[in-house]
Coordinates of C-alpha atoms in Angstrom, one line a residue:
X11 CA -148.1 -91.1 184.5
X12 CA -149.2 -89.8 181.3
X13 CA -148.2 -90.9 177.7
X14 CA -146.4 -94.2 180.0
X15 CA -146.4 -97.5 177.7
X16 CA -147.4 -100.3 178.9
X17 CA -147.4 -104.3 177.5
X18 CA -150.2 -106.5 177.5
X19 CA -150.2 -107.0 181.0
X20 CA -150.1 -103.7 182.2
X21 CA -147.0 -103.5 183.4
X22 CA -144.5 -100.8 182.2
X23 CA -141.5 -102.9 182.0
X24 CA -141.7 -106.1 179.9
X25 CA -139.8 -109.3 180.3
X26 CA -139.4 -112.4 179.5
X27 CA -141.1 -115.6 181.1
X28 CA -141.3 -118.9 180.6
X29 CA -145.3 -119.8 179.3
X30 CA -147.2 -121.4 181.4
X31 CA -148.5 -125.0 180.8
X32 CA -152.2 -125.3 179.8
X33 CA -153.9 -127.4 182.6
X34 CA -155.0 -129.8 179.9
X35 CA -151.5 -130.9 179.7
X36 CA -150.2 -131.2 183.3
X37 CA -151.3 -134.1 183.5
X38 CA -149.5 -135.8 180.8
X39 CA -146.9 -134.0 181.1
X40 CA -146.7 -135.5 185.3
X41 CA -147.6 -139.3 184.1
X42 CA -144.6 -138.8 181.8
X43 CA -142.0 -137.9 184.7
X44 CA -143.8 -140.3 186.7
X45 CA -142.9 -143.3 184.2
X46 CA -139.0 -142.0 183.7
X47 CA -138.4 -141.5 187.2
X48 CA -140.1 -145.1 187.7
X49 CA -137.5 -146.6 185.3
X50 CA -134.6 -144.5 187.0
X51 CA -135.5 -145.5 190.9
X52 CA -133.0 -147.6 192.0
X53 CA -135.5 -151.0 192.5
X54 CA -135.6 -150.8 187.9
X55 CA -132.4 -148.7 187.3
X56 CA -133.1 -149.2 183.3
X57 CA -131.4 -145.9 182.3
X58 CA -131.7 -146.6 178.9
X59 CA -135.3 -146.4 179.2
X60 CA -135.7 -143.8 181.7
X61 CA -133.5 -140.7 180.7
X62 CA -135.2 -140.6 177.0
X63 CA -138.5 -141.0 178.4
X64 CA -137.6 -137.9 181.2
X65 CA -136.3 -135.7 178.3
X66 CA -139.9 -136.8 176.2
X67 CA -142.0 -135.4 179.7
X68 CA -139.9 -132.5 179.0
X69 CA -141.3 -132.1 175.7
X70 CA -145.2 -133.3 176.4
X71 CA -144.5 -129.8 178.3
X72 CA -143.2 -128.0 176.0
X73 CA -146.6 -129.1 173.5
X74 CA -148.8 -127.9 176.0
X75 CA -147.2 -124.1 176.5
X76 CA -149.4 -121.9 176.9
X77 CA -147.7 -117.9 176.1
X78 CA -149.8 -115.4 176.3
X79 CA -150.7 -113.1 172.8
X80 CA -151.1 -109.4 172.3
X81 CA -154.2 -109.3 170.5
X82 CA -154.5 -106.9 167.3
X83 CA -157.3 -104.0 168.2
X84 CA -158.4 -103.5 164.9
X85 CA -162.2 -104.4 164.4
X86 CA -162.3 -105.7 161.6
X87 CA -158.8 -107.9 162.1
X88 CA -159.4 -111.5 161.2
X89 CA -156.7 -113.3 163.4
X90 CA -154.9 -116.5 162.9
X91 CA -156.6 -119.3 165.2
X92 CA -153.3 -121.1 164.9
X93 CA -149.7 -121.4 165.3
X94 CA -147.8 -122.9 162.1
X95 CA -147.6 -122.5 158.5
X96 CA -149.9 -121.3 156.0
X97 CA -149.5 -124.6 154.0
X98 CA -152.9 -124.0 151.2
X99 CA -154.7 -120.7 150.3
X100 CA -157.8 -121.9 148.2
X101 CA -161.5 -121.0 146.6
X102 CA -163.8 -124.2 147.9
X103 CA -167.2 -124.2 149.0
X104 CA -168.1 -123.9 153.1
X105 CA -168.4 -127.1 154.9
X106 CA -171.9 -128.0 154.7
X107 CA -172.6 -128.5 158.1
X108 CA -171.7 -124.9 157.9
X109 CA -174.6 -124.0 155.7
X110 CA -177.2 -126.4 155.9
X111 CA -180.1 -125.4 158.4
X112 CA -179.2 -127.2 161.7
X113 CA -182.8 -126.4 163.6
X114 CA -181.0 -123.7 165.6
X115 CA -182.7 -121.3 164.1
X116 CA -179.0 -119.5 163.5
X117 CA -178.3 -118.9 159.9
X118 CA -174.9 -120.8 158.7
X119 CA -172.6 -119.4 155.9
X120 CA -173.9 -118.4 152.7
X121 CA -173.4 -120.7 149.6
X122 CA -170.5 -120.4 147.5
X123 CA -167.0 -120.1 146.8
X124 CA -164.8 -118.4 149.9
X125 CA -161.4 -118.4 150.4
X126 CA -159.8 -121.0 152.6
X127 CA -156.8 -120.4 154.6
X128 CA -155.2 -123.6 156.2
X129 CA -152.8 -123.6 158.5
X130 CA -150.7 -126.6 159.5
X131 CA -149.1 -126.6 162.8
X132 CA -146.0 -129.7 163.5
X133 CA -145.4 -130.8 167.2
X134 CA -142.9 -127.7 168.0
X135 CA -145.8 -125.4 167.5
X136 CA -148.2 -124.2 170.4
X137 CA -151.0 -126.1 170.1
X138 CA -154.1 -124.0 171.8
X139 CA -156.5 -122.5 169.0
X140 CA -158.0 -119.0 169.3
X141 CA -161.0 -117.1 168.0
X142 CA -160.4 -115.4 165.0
X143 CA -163.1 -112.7 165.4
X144 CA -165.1 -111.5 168.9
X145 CA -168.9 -112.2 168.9
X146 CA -171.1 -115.6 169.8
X147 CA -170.1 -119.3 169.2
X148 CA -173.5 -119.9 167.1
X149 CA -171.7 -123.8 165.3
X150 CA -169.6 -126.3 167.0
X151 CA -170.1 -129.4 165.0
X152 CA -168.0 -132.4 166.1
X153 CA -167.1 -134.9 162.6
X154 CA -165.7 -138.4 163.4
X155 CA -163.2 -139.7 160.2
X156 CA -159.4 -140.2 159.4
X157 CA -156.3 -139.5 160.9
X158 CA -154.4 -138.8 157.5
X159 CA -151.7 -136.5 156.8
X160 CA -153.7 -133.0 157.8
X161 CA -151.2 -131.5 155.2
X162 CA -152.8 -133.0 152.3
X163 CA -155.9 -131.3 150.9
X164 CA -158.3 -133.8 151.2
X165 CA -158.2 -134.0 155.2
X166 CA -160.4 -131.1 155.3
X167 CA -163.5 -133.5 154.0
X168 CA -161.5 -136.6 155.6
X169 CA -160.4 -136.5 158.4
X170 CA -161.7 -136.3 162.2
X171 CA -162.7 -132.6 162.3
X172 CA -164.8 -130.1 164.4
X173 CA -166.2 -126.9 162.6
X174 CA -166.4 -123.8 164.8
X175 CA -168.7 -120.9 163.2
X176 CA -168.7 -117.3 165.3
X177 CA -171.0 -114.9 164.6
X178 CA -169.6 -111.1 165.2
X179 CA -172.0 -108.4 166.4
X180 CA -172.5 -106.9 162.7
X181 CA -174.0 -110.9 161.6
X182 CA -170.8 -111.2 159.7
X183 CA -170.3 -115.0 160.3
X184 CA -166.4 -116.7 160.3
X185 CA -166.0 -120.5 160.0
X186 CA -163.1 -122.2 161.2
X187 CA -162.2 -125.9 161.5
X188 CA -159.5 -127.6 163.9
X189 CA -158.6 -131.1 161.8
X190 CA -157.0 -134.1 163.5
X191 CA -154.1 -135.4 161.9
X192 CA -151.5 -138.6 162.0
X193 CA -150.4 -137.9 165.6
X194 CA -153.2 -136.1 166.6
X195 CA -155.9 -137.8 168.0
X196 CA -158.0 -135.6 169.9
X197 CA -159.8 -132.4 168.9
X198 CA -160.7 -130.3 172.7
X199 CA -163.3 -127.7 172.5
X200 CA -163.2 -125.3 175.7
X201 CA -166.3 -123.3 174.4
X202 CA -169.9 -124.4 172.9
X203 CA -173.0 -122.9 171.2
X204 CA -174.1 -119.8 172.7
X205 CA -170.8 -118.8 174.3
X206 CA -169.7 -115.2 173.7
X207 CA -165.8 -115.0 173.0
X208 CA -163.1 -112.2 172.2
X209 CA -161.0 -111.8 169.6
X210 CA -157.6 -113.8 170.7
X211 CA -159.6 -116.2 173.2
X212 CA -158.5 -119.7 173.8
X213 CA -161.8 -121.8 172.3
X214 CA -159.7 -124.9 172.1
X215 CA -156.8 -127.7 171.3
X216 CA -155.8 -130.3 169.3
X217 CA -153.3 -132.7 170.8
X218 CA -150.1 -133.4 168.8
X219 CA -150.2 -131.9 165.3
X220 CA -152.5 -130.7 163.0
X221 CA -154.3 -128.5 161.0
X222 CA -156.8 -125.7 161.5
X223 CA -158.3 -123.8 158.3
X224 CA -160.5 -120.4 158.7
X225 CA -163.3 -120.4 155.6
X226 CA -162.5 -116.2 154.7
X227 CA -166.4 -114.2 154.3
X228 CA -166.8 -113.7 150.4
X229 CA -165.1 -110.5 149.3
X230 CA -162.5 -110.8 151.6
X231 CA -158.8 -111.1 150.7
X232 CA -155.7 -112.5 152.8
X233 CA -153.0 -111.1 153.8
X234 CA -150.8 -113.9 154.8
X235 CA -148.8 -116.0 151.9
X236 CA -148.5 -119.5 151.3
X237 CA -145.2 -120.9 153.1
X238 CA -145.7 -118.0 155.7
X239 CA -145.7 -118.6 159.7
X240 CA -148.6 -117.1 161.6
X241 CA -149.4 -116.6 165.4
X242 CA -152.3 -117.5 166.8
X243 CA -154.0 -114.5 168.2
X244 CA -151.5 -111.7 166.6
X245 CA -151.4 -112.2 163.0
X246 CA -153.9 -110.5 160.7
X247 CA -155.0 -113.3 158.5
X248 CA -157.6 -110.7 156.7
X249 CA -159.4 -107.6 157.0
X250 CA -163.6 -108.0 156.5
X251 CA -163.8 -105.4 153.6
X252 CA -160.7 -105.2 152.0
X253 CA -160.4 -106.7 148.4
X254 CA -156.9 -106.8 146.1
X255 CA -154.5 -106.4 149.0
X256 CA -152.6 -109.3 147.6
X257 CA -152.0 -109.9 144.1
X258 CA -151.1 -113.2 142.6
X259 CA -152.6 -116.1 145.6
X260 CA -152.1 -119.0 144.3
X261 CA -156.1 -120.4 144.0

């Protein structure tokens, strides 16, 4: 019918659901039940033990949700790859194994300051990371280190990390990097070099809190605050572009 509305799933009533469970979780989230419900069975029967761990399983599924994201149109949107909070908006230099020549023959980043937007996400928040920007997955550079706080500043040159760099269709290059943290302990990609992605796509997890920050091409300006919450997928982080659209960001 014509001038009918529909939601992201092309149906013209919306609801509510509960979110599915990303398969990379399933399976922790089953070994949990299995281990409460081993501690409840009447051969153990050590309740103390086996409710708390049935009501963790509950939340090792919870972690793993998996909602699905109406994706800003806009083409030159560049959207959160996280849940969480915009903990640090700062001028650094790229990562260098953003910029250095890596024999691809791909260019990296240019040199120089850019604005870095980092976003911490606790255990409450969903944890799969999404591309900021359509176009081709030219960097995916995996860095062993540290499992410190990911709030501090330092645990973006610290700590286990994996760079993700996407190339749009224009050249324009965005750099993000998913940072391991205290809990955290494992960094999943779901994409790799030469991968073409949309804007919104799941490229990735890291298990159990952390920190992702997005490296902003030069000229661009944020659009999100420090202390602010952002979706992954659905809020505008930036438009490629755009300069003084936020006055006063704290540098």
């Amino acid at each position: 019918m014509a001038g009918e509305i529909y939601d992201n799933q092309g149906r013209g009533d919306a609801a509510w659901s509960w979110p599915p469970i990303h398969p990379e979780g399933r399976k922790f989230g089953l070994i949990a039940v299995a281990v409460s419900l081993f501690f409840l069975s009447p051969w153990i029967d050590i309740e103390i033990i086996g409710w708390p761990l049935l009501l963790l399983s509950l939340g090792v599924f919870a972690f793993f949700r998996d909602p699905e994201r109406v994706v800003p149109q806009a083409e030159n949107a560049i959207v959160a790859p996280a849940d969480g909070l915009v903990s640090l908006i700062t001028e650094v230099e790229p990562p260098e194994e953003m910029v250095a020549d890596d024999g691809s023959g791909n260019p990296g980043l240019s040199p120089g300051p850019v604005t870095r937007i980092s976003i911490f996400m606790s255990v409450f928040d969903v944890h799969i990371n999404r591309a900021p920007v359509a176009g081709t997955i030219r960097r995916l550079v995996y860095i062993p280190g540290k499992f410190m706080n990911a709030d501090l500043d330092k645990a973006s040159e610290e700590n286990e990390r994996q760079h993700i760099m996407i190339e749009r269709g224009d050249g324009v290059a965005i750099a993000f990097t998913q940072i391991a943290g205290l809990v955290a302990r494992r960094i999943v990609p779901f994409v790799k070099p030469g991968d073409t992605v949309a804007k919104g796509q799941r490229v990735g997890l890291i298990r159990f809190g952390s920190r992702v920050d997005v490296y902003l091409p030069a000229g661009t300006d944020p659009k999100v605050l420090i202390g602010q919450s952002v979706i992954a997928g659905e809020t505008v982080l930036a438009e490629l572009g755009t300069q003084g659209l936020i006055e006063g960001i704290s540098q």
